[in-house]
Protein backbone atom coordinates (compact mmCIF):
# COMPACT_ATOMS: atom_id res chain seq x y z
CA UNK A 1 0.00 0.00 0.00
CA UNK A 2 2.79 2.40 0.83
CA UNK A 3 4.45 1.58 -2.46
CA UNK A 4 1.23 2.33 -4.36
CA UNK A 5 0.81 5.68 -2.57
CA UNK A 6 4.34 6.75 -3.53
CA UNK A 7 3.79 5.52 -7.04
CA UNK A 8 0.58 7.55 -7.44
CA UNK A 9 2.25 10.76 -6.31
CA UNK A 10 5.17 10.20 -8.68
CA UNK A 11 3.43 11.32 -11.92
CA UNK A 12 2.09 14.33 -10.05
CA UNK A 13 5.66 15.34 -9.11
CA UNK A 14 6.78 15.00 -12.72
CA UNK A 15 3.87 17.12 -13.92
CA UNK A 16 4.63 19.84 -11.33
CA UNK A 17 8.31 19.84 -12.28
CA UNK A 18 7.51 20.22 -15.97
CA UNK A 19 5.21 23.18 -15.26
CA UNK A 20 7.88 24.72 -13.03
CA UNK A 21 10.52 24.41 -15.77
CA UNK A 22 8.14 25.91 -18.33
CA UNK A 23 7.45 28.86 -16.03
CA UNK A 24 11.16 29.43 -15.27
CA UNK A 25 11.95 29.03 -18.97
CA UNK A 26 9.51 31.82 -19.86
CA UNK A 27 10.80 34.07 -17.07
CA UNK A 28 14.40 33.23 -17.94
CA UNK A 29 13.86 34.03 -21.62
CA UNK A 30 12.48 37.44 -20.62
CA UNK A 31 15.33 38.07 -18.20
CA UNK A 32 18.05 38.43 -20.82
CA UNK A 33 16.20 41.06 -22.92
CA UNK A 34 15.29 42.97 -19.75
CA UNK A 35 18.94 42.92 -18.68
CA UNK A 36 20.15 44.24 -22.07
CA UNK A 37 17.48 46.96 -22.09
CA UNK A 38 18.58 48.04 -18.62
CA UNK A 39 22.21 48.22 -19.77
CA UNK A 40 21.25 50.28 -22.84
CA UNK A 41 19.06 52.61 -20.78
CA UNK A 42 21.66 52.83 -18.02
CA UNK A 43 19.43 51.41 -15.28
CA UNK A 44 20.98 49.88 -12.19
CA UNK A 45 19.19 46.60 -11.40
CA UNK A 46 21.66 45.39 -8.78
CA UNK A 47 20.24 44.03 -5.56
CA UNK A 48 23.12 45.28 -3.42
CA UNK A 49 22.21 48.76 -2.12
CA UNK A 50 25.82 49.60 -1.25
CA UNK A 51 26.79 49.54 -4.93
CA UNK A 52 25.94 52.93 -6.34
CA UNK A 53 25.93 53.74 -10.02
CA UNK A 54 27.70 56.82 -11.29
CA UNK A 55 24.33 58.25 -12.31
CA UNK A 56 23.56 59.20 -8.71
CA UNK A 57 26.15 61.95 -8.57
CA UNK A 58 27.65 64.49 -10.94
CA UNK A 59 31.42 64.17 -11.43
CA UNK A 60 33.11 67.34 -12.70
CA UNK A 61 36.73 67.45 -13.90
CA UNK A 62 38.17 70.98 -13.66
CA UNK A 63 41.39 71.77 -15.57
CA UNK A 64 44.52 72.44 -13.53
CA UNK A 65 44.42 75.80 -11.73
CA UNK A 66 41.14 76.81 -13.45
CA UNK A 67 38.79 78.79 -11.18
CA UNK A 68 36.87 76.67 -8.66
CA UNK A 69 34.07 77.48 -6.27
CA UNK A 70 35.67 78.58 -3.01
CA UNK A 71 33.38 79.93 -0.30
CA UNK A 72 35.05 79.73 3.09
CA UNK A 73 32.13 80.57 5.37
CA UNK A 74 33.62 79.94 8.79
CA UNK A 75 30.69 77.64 9.65
CA UNK A 76 32.88 74.58 10.12
CA UNK A 77 31.33 73.81 13.50
CA UNK A 78 27.94 73.37 11.82
CA UNK A 79 29.61 71.25 9.12
CA UNK A 80 31.34 69.10 11.73
CA UNK A 81 27.96 68.06 13.11
CA UNK A 82 27.07 66.45 9.78
CA UNK A 83 30.48 64.84 9.08
CA UNK A 84 29.41 61.38 10.23
CA UNK A 85 26.52 61.28 7.74
CA UNK A 86 28.81 62.52 4.99
CA UNK A 87 31.40 59.82 5.75
CA UNK A 88 28.70 57.12 5.42
CA UNK A 89 27.63 58.49 2.03
CA UNK A 90 31.27 58.82 0.92
CA UNK A 91 32.05 55.23 1.89
CA UNK A 92 29.18 54.02 -0.31
CA UNK A 93 30.33 55.83 -3.45
CA UNK A 94 34.10 56.25 -3.10
CA UNK A 95 34.90 53.03 -4.98
CA UNK A 96 32.63 54.10 -7.85
CA UNK A 97 34.29 57.51 -7.92
CA UNK A 98 37.74 55.92 -7.87
CA UNK A 99 36.88 53.68 -10.83
CA UNK A 100 35.76 56.70 -12.89
CA UNK A 101 38.87 58.78 -12.13
CA UNK A 102 41.46 57.18 -14.39
CA UNK A 103 45.08 58.24 -14.99
CA UNK A 104 44.01 59.34 -18.49
CA UNK A 105 41.36 61.69 -17.08
CA UNK A 106 43.88 63.15 -14.61
CA UNK A 107 46.33 63.69 -17.51
CA UNK A 108 43.54 65.37 -19.50
CA UNK A 109 43.00 68.05 -16.83
CA UNK A 110 46.76 68.52 -16.32
CA UNK A 111 48.11 71.69 -17.94
CA UNK A 112 51.67 71.49 -16.66
CA UNK A 113 54.33 68.79 -16.43
CA UNK A 114 52.91 66.93 -19.44
CA UNK A 115 56.13 64.95 -19.98
CA UNK A 116 56.31 63.98 -16.28
CA UNK A 117 52.66 62.86 -16.34
CA UNK A 118 53.26 60.41 -19.21
CA UNK A 119 53.96 57.46 -16.89
CA UNK A 120 51.57 58.57 -14.15
CA UNK A 121 49.32 56.02 -12.45
CA UNK A 122 47.01 56.32 -9.47
CA UNK A 123 48.11 54.47 -6.32
CA UNK A 124 45.97 51.59 -5.08
CA UNK A 125 43.09 52.73 -2.85
CA UNK A 126 44.19 56.36 -3.16
CA UNK A 127 40.67 57.75 -2.75
CA UNK A 128 40.40 56.32 0.77
CA UNK A 129 43.78 57.76 1.81
CA UNK A 130 43.08 61.41 1.10
CA UNK A 131 41.27 63.25 3.90
CA UNK A 132 37.68 64.36 3.30
CA UNK A 133 37.09 67.03 5.92
CA UNK A 134 34.54 69.86 6.12
CA UNK A 135 35.50 72.98 4.18
CA UNK A 136 32.45 75.25 3.88
CA UNK A 137 28.70 75.48 3.24
CA UNK A 138 27.69 76.42 -0.29
CA UNK A 139 25.51 79.54 -0.11
CA UNK A 140 23.28 78.84 -3.14
CA UNK A 141 22.31 75.24 -2.40
CA UNK A 142 23.07 74.79 1.29
CA UNK A 143 25.27 71.80 0.40
CA UNK A 144 28.10 70.99 2.77
CA UNK A 145 31.44 70.89 0.94
CA UNK A 146 34.01 68.28 2.01
CA UNK A 147 37.51 67.84 0.66
CA UNK A 148 41.11 68.54 1.51
CA UNK A 149 43.43 71.50 1.62
CA UNK A 150 45.67 71.65 -1.45
CA UNK A 151 48.70 70.44 0.50
CA UNK A 152 46.75 67.32 1.60
CA UNK A 153 45.79 66.25 -1.93
CA UNK A 154 47.30 63.35 -3.87
CA UNK A 155 50.86 64.22 -4.91
CA UNK A 156 51.43 64.53 -8.66
CA UNK A 157 54.66 64.72 -10.70
CA UNK A 158 56.05 68.22 -11.15
CA UNK A 159 58.09 69.94 -13.84
CA UNK A 160 60.20 71.86 -11.31
CA UNK A 161 61.66 71.10 -7.87
CA UNK A 162 60.07 74.26 -6.46
CA UNK A 163 56.57 73.56 -7.84
CA UNK A 164 54.25 71.20 -5.97
CA UNK A 165 51.12 69.76 -7.59
CA UNK A 166 48.21 67.90 -5.98
CA UNK A 167 45.05 66.15 -7.19
CA UNK A 168 42.16 67.35 -5.05
CA UNK A 169 38.63 66.03 -4.58
CA UNK A 170 35.65 68.07 -3.39
CA UNK A 171 32.29 66.49 -2.55
CA UNK A 172 29.06 68.48 -2.22
CA UNK A 173 26.84 66.81 0.39
CA UNK A 174 23.08 67.44 0.44
CA UNK A 175 21.98 67.21 4.10
CA UNK A 176 18.28 66.87 3.18
CA UNK A 177 18.73 63.81 0.96
CA UNK A 178 21.77 62.51 2.86
CA UNK A 179 23.56 62.13 -0.47
CA UNK A 180 26.49 63.50 -2.41
CA UNK A 181 25.14 65.44 -5.37
CA UNK A 182 28.34 66.64 -7.02
CA UNK A 183 32.04 65.81 -6.93
CA UNK A 184 34.78 68.04 -8.33
CA UNK A 185 38.21 66.77 -9.34
CA UNK A 186 41.02 69.22 -10.10
CA UNK A 187 44.74 69.80 -9.87
CA UNK A 188 46.07 72.57 -7.66
CA UNK A 189 49.57 73.56 -6.74
CA UNK A 190 51.94 76.10 -5.31
CA UNK A 191 55.46 77.33 -5.76
CA UNK A 192 58.07 77.60 -3.03
CA UNK A 193 61.08 79.87 -3.38
PDB file of C-alpha atoms in Angstrom:
ATOM      1  CA  UNK A   1       0.000   0.000   0.000  1.00  0.00           C
ATOM      2  CA  UNK A   2       2.790   2.399   0.828  1.00  0.00           C
ATOM      3  CA  UNK A   3       4.451   1.578  -2.459  1.00  0.00           C
ATOM      4  CA  UNK A   4       1.230   2.334  -4.361  1.00  0.00           C
ATOM      5  CA  UNK A   5       0.812   5.677  -2.573  1.00  0.00           C
ATOM      6  CA  UNK A   6       4.339   6.753  -3.527  1.00  0.00           C
ATOM      7  CA  UNK A   7       3.791   5.521  -7.043  1.00  0.00           C
ATOM      8  CA  UNK A   8       0.581   7.549  -7.438  1.00  0.00           C
ATOM      9  CA  UNK A   9       2.251  10.757  -6.306  1.00  0.00           C
ATOM     10  CA  UNK A  10       5.171  10.203  -8.675  1.00  0.00           C
ATOM     11  CA  UNK A  11       3.430  11.317 -11.916  1.00  0.00           C
ATOM     12  CA  UNK A  12       2.095  14.332 -10.048  1.00  0.00           C
ATOM     13  CA  UNK A  13       5.659  15.338  -9.110  1.00  0.00           C
ATOM     14  CA  UNK A  14       6.780  14.996 -12.717  1.00  0.00           C
ATOM     15  CA  UNK A  15       3.865  17.121 -13.916  1.00  0.00           C
ATOM     16  CA  UNK A  16       4.632  19.838 -11.329  1.00  0.00           C
ATOM     17  CA  UNK A  17       8.311  19.843 -12.279  1.00  0.00           C
ATOM     18  CA  UNK A  18       7.509  20.217 -15.972  1.00  0.00           C
ATOM     19  CA  UNK A  19       5.214  23.182 -15.262  1.00  0.00           C
ATOM     20  CA  UNK A  20       7.881  24.716 -13.026  1.00  0.00           C
ATOM     21  CA  UNK A  21      10.518  24.408 -15.767  1.00  0.00           C
ATOM     22  CA  UNK A  22       8.145  25.914 -18.331  1.00  0.00           C
ATOM     23  CA  UNK A  23       7.451  28.856 -16.032  1.00  0.00           C
ATOM     24  CA  UNK A  24      11.156  29.427 -15.273  1.00  0.00           C
ATOM     25  CA  UNK A  25      11.946  29.034 -18.974  1.00  0.00           C
ATOM     26  CA  UNK A  26       9.515  31.820 -19.861  1.00  0.00           C
ATOM     27  CA  UNK A  27      10.798  34.068 -17.074  1.00  0.00           C
ATOM     28  CA  UNK A  28      14.405  33.229 -17.945  1.00  0.00           C
ATOM     29  CA  UNK A  29      13.858  34.029 -21.618  1.00  0.00           C
ATOM     30  CA  UNK A  30      12.479  37.440 -20.622  1.00  0.00           C
ATOM     31  CA  UNK A  31      15.327  38.073 -18.200  1.00  0.00           C
ATOM     32  CA  UNK A  32      18.053  38.435 -20.822  1.00  0.00           C
ATOM     33  CA  UNK A  33      16.198  41.062 -22.924  1.00  0.00           C
ATOM     34  CA  UNK A  34      15.288  42.972 -19.751  1.00  0.00           C
ATOM     35  CA  UNK A  35      18.939  42.921 -18.682  1.00  0.00           C
ATOM     36  CA  UNK A  36      20.154  44.237 -22.067  1.00  0.00           C
ATOM     37  CA  UNK A  37      17.479  46.956 -22.092  1.00  0.00           C
ATOM     38  CA  UNK A  38      18.576  48.036 -18.616  1.00  0.00           C
ATOM     39  CA  UNK A  39      22.207  48.218 -19.770  1.00  0.00           C
ATOM     40  CA  UNK A  40      21.252  50.276 -22.836  1.00  0.00           C
ATOM     41  CA  UNK A  41      19.064  52.614 -20.777  1.00  0.00           C
ATOM     42  CA  UNK A  42      21.658  52.827 -18.017  1.00  0.00           C
ATOM     43  CA  UNK A  43      19.425  51.410 -15.284  1.00  0.00           C
ATOM     44  CA  UNK A  44      20.983  49.879 -12.193  1.00  0.00           C
ATOM     45  CA  UNK A  45      19.189  46.595 -11.397  1.00  0.00           C
ATOM     46  CA  UNK A  46      21.658  45.385  -8.782  1.00  0.00           C
ATOM     47  CA  UNK A  47      20.236  44.030  -5.558  1.00  0.00           C
ATOM     48  CA  UNK A  48      23.118  45.276  -3.420  1.00  0.00           C
ATOM     49  CA  UNK A  49      22.207  48.760  -2.119  1.00  0.00           C
ATOM     50  CA  UNK A  50      25.819  49.598  -1.254  1.00  0.00           C
ATOM     51  CA  UNK A  51      26.792  49.541  -4.929  1.00  0.00           C
ATOM     52  CA  UNK A  52      25.938  52.930  -6.340  1.00  0.00           C
ATOM     53  CA  UNK A  53      25.926  53.738 -10.022  1.00  0.00           C
ATOM     54  CA  UNK A  54      27.701  56.815 -11.292  1.00  0.00           C
ATOM     55  CA  UNK A  55      24.327  58.252 -12.314  1.00  0.00           C
ATOM     56  CA  UNK A  56      23.565  59.195  -8.712  1.00  0.00           C
ATOM     57  CA  UNK A  57      26.154  61.951  -8.572  1.00  0.00           C
ATOM     58  CA  UNK A  58      27.653  64.491 -10.941  1.00  0.00           C
ATOM     59  CA  UNK A  59      31.416  64.174 -11.428  1.00  0.00           C
ATOM     60  CA  UNK A  60      33.111  67.341 -12.702  1.00  0.00           C
ATOM     61  CA  UNK A  61      36.732  67.450 -13.903  1.00  0.00           C
ATOM     62  CA  UNK A  62      38.168  70.979 -13.660  1.00  0.00           C
ATOM     63  CA  UNK A  63      41.394  71.766 -15.565  1.00  0.00           C
ATOM     64  CA  UNK A  64      44.523  72.435 -13.534  1.00  0.00           C
ATOM     65  CA  UNK A  65      44.423  75.799 -11.729  1.00  0.00           C
ATOM     66  CA  UNK A  66      41.143  76.809 -13.445  1.00  0.00           C
ATOM     67  CA  UNK A  67      38.785  78.786 -11.183  1.00  0.00           C
ATOM     68  CA  UNK A  68      36.869  76.671  -8.663  1.00  0.00           C
ATOM     69  CA  UNK A  69      34.070  77.479  -6.270  1.00  0.00           C
ATOM     70  CA  UNK A  70      35.668  78.584  -3.011  1.00  0.00           C
ATOM     71  CA  UNK A  71      33.385  79.933  -0.303  1.00  0.00           C
ATOM     72  CA  UNK A  72      35.052  79.727   3.094  1.00  0.00           C
ATOM     73  CA  UNK A  73      32.135  80.569   5.369  1.00  0.00           C
ATOM     74  CA  UNK A  74      33.618  79.943   8.794  1.00  0.00           C
ATOM     75  CA  UNK A  75      30.687  77.645   9.651  1.00  0.00           C
ATOM     76  CA  UNK A  76      32.880  74.585  10.118  1.00  0.00           C
ATOM     77  CA  UNK A  77      31.329  73.806  13.500  1.00  0.00           C
ATOM     78  CA  UNK A  78      27.942  73.370  11.816  1.00  0.00           C
ATOM     79  CA  UNK A  79      29.614  71.247   9.125  1.00  0.00           C
ATOM     80  CA  UNK A  80      31.345  69.099  11.730  1.00  0.00           C
ATOM     81  CA  UNK A  81      27.956  68.060  13.110  1.00  0.00           C
ATOM     82  CA  UNK A  82      27.074  66.450   9.784  1.00  0.00           C
ATOM     83  CA  UNK A  83      30.483  64.839   9.083  1.00  0.00           C
ATOM     84  CA  UNK A  84      29.406  61.380  10.225  1.00  0.00           C
ATOM     85  CA  UNK A  85      26.519  61.279   7.740  1.00  0.00           C
ATOM     86  CA  UNK A  86      28.810  62.522   4.985  1.00  0.00           C
ATOM     87  CA  UNK A  87      31.395  59.821   5.750  1.00  0.00           C
ATOM     88  CA  UNK A  88      28.703  57.122   5.421  1.00  0.00           C
ATOM     89  CA  UNK A  89      27.633  58.492   2.025  1.00  0.00           C
ATOM     90  CA  UNK A  90      31.273  58.823   0.918  1.00  0.00           C
ATOM     91  CA  UNK A  91      32.052  55.227   1.887  1.00  0.00           C
ATOM     92  CA  UNK A  92      29.179  54.023  -0.309  1.00  0.00           C
ATOM     93  CA  UNK A  93      30.328  55.835  -3.453  1.00  0.00           C
ATOM     94  CA  UNK A  94      34.104  56.250  -3.099  1.00  0.00           C
ATOM     95  CA  UNK A  95      34.895  53.028  -4.979  1.00  0.00           C
ATOM     96  CA  UNK A  96      32.627  54.102  -7.853  1.00  0.00           C
ATOM     97  CA  UNK A  97      34.291  57.513  -7.924  1.00  0.00           C
ATOM     98  CA  UNK A  98      37.742  55.920  -7.873  1.00  0.00           C
ATOM     99  CA  UNK A  99      36.884  53.682 -10.832  1.00  0.00           C
ATOM    100  CA  UNK A 100      35.764  56.701 -12.894  1.00  0.00           C
ATOM    101  CA  UNK A 101      38.870  58.784 -12.133  1.00  0.00           C
ATOM    102  CA  UNK A 102      41.462  57.180 -14.388  1.00  0.00           C
ATOM    103  CA  UNK A 103      45.082  58.242 -14.992  1.00  0.00           C
ATOM    104  CA  UNK A 104      44.014  59.345 -18.495  1.00  0.00           C
ATOM    105  CA  UNK A 105      41.360  61.686 -17.076  1.00  0.00           C
ATOM    106  CA  UNK A 106      43.879  63.146 -14.613  1.00  0.00           C
ATOM    107  CA  UNK A 107      46.327  63.692 -17.510  1.00  0.00           C
ATOM    108  CA  UNK A 108      43.541  65.371 -19.501  1.00  0.00           C
ATOM    109  CA  UNK A 109      43.005  68.048 -16.831  1.00  0.00           C
ATOM    110  CA  UNK A 110      46.758  68.522 -16.318  1.00  0.00           C
ATOM    111  CA  UNK A 111      48.107  71.693 -17.940  1.00  0.00           C
ATOM    112  CA  UNK A 112      51.667  71.488 -16.660  1.00  0.00           C
ATOM    113  CA  UNK A 113      54.334  68.786 -16.427  1.00  0.00           C
ATOM    114  CA  UNK A 114      52.908  66.929 -19.439  1.00  0.00           C
ATOM    115  CA  UNK A 115      56.126  64.949 -19.979  1.00  0.00           C
ATOM    116  CA  UNK A 116      56.307  63.977 -16.281  1.00  0.00           C
ATOM    117  CA  UNK A 117      52.661  62.865 -16.337  1.00  0.00           C
ATOM    118  CA  UNK A 118      53.264  60.411 -19.211  1.00  0.00           C
ATOM    119  CA  UNK A 119      53.956  57.460 -16.895  1.00  0.00           C
ATOM    120  CA  UNK A 120      51.565  58.568 -14.149  1.00  0.00           C
ATOM    121  CA  UNK A 121      49.322  56.016 -12.454  1.00  0.00           C
ATOM    122  CA  UNK A 122      47.012  56.316  -9.475  1.00  0.00           C
ATOM    123  CA  UNK A 123      48.106  54.474  -6.321  1.00  0.00           C
ATOM    124  CA  UNK A 124      45.972  51.591  -5.077  1.00  0.00           C
ATOM    125  CA  UNK A 125      43.093  52.729  -2.847  1.00  0.00           C
ATOM    126  CA  UNK A 126      44.186  56.364  -3.164  1.00  0.00           C
ATOM    127  CA  UNK A 127      40.666  57.750  -2.749  1.00  0.00           C
ATOM    128  CA  UNK A 128      40.400  56.318   0.769  1.00  0.00           C
ATOM    129  CA  UNK A 129      43.777  57.755   1.808  1.00  0.00           C
ATOM    130  CA  UNK A 130      43.083  61.408   1.098  1.00  0.00           C
ATOM    131  CA  UNK A 131      41.274  63.251   3.898  1.00  0.00           C
ATOM    132  CA  UNK A 132      37.684  64.363   3.304  1.00  0.00           C
ATOM    133  CA  UNK A 133      37.094  67.032   5.916  1.00  0.00           C
ATOM    134  CA  UNK A 134      34.543  69.862   6.121  1.00  0.00           C
ATOM    135  CA  UNK A 135      35.503  72.976   4.176  1.00  0.00           C
ATOM    136  CA  UNK A 136      32.448  75.254   3.876  1.00  0.00           C
ATOM    137  CA  UNK A 137      28.697  75.476   3.236  1.00  0.00           C
ATOM    138  CA  UNK A 138      27.694  76.424  -0.295  1.00  0.00           C
ATOM    139  CA  UNK A 139      25.511  79.539  -0.110  1.00  0.00           C
ATOM    140  CA  UNK A 140      23.280  78.844  -3.137  1.00  0.00           C
ATOM    141  CA  UNK A 141      22.314  75.238  -2.402  1.00  0.00           C
ATOM    142  CA  UNK A 142      23.067  74.786   1.288  1.00  0.00           C
ATOM    143  CA  UNK A 143      25.266  71.801   0.397  1.00  0.00           C
ATOM    144  CA  UNK A 144      28.103  70.990   2.771  1.00  0.00           C
ATOM    145  CA  UNK A 145      31.443  70.886   0.942  1.00  0.00           C
ATOM    146  CA  UNK A 146      34.006  68.282   2.006  1.00  0.00           C
ATOM    147  CA  UNK A 147      37.515  67.840   0.658  1.00  0.00           C
ATOM    148  CA  UNK A 148      41.109  68.539   1.507  1.00  0.00           C
ATOM    149  CA  UNK A 149      43.427  71.504   1.616  1.00  0.00           C
ATOM    150  CA  UNK A 150      45.666  71.651  -1.449  1.00  0.00           C
ATOM    151  CA  UNK A 151      48.699  70.445   0.501  1.00  0.00           C
ATOM    152  CA  UNK A 152      46.749  67.318   1.601  1.00  0.00           C
ATOM    153  CA  UNK A 153      45.789  66.249  -1.934  1.00  0.00           C
ATOM    154  CA  UNK A 154      47.303  63.351  -3.873  1.00  0.00           C
ATOM    155  CA  UNK A 155      50.856  64.224  -4.907  1.00  0.00           C
ATOM    156  CA  UNK A 156      51.434  64.534  -8.661  1.00  0.00           C
ATOM    157  CA  UNK A 157      54.660  64.717 -10.701  1.00  0.00           C
ATOM    158  CA  UNK A 158      56.049  68.218 -11.148  1.00  0.00           C
ATOM    159  CA  UNK A 159      58.087  69.940 -13.840  1.00  0.00           C
ATOM    160  CA  UNK A 160      60.199  71.855 -11.313  1.00  0.00           C
ATOM    161  CA  UNK A 161      61.657  71.096  -7.867  1.00  0.00           C
ATOM    162  CA  UNK A 162      60.069  74.260  -6.457  1.00  0.00           C
ATOM    163  CA  UNK A 163      56.572  73.563  -7.835  1.00  0.00           C
ATOM    164  CA  UNK A 164      54.251  71.199  -5.973  1.00  0.00           C
ATOM    165  CA  UNK A 165      51.115  69.760  -7.588  1.00  0.00           C
ATOM    166  CA  UNK A 166      48.209  67.904  -5.982  1.00  0.00           C
ATOM    167  CA  UNK A 167      45.053  66.149  -7.189  1.00  0.00           C
ATOM    168  CA  UNK A 168      42.164  67.351  -5.049  1.00  0.00           C
ATOM    169  CA  UNK A 169      38.634  66.031  -4.577  1.00  0.00           C
ATOM    170  CA  UNK A 170      35.653  68.070  -3.395  1.00  0.00           C
ATOM    171  CA  UNK A 171      32.291  66.486  -2.550  1.00  0.00           C
ATOM    172  CA  UNK A 172      29.060  68.480  -2.218  1.00  0.00           C
ATOM    173  CA  UNK A 173      26.839  66.810   0.389  1.00  0.00           C
ATOM    174  CA  UNK A 174      23.082  67.440   0.437  1.00  0.00           C
ATOM    175  CA  UNK A 175      21.976  67.211   4.097  1.00  0.00           C
ATOM    176  CA  UNK A 176      18.276  66.873   3.181  1.00  0.00           C
ATOM    177  CA  UNK A 177      18.727  63.806   0.958  1.00  0.00           C
ATOM    178  CA  UNK A 178      21.767  62.514   2.863  1.00  0.00           C
ATOM    179  CA  UNK A 179      23.561  62.128  -0.471  1.00  0.00           C
ATOM    180  CA  UNK A 180      26.491  63.496  -2.412  1.00  0.00           C
ATOM    181  CA  UNK A 181      25.140  65.444  -5.366  1.00  0.00           C
ATOM    182  CA  UNK A 182      28.338  66.643  -7.022  1.00  0.00           C
ATOM    183  CA  UNK A 183      32.041  65.813  -6.929  1.00  0.00           C
ATOM    184  CA  UNK A 184      34.777  68.043  -8.333  1.00  0.00           C
ATOM    185  CA  UNK A 185      38.209  66.774  -9.341  1.00  0.00           C
ATOM    186  CA  UNK A 186      41.018  69.217 -10.096  1.00  0.00           C
ATOM    187  CA  UNK A 187      44.742  69.803  -9.870  1.00  0.00           C
ATOM    188  CA  UNK A 188      46.067  72.569  -7.659  1.00  0.00           C
ATOM    189  CA  UNK A 189      49.572  73.558  -6.744  1.00  0.00           C
ATOM    190  CA  UNK A 190      51.942  76.095  -5.306  1.00  0.00           C
ATOM    191  CA  UNK A 191      55.462  77.331  -5.759  1.00  0.00           C
ATOM    192  CA  UNK A 192      58.065  77.597  -3.025  1.00  0.00           C
ATOM    193  CA  UNK A 193      61.080  79.875  -3.383  1.00  0.00           C
TER     194      UNK A 193
END
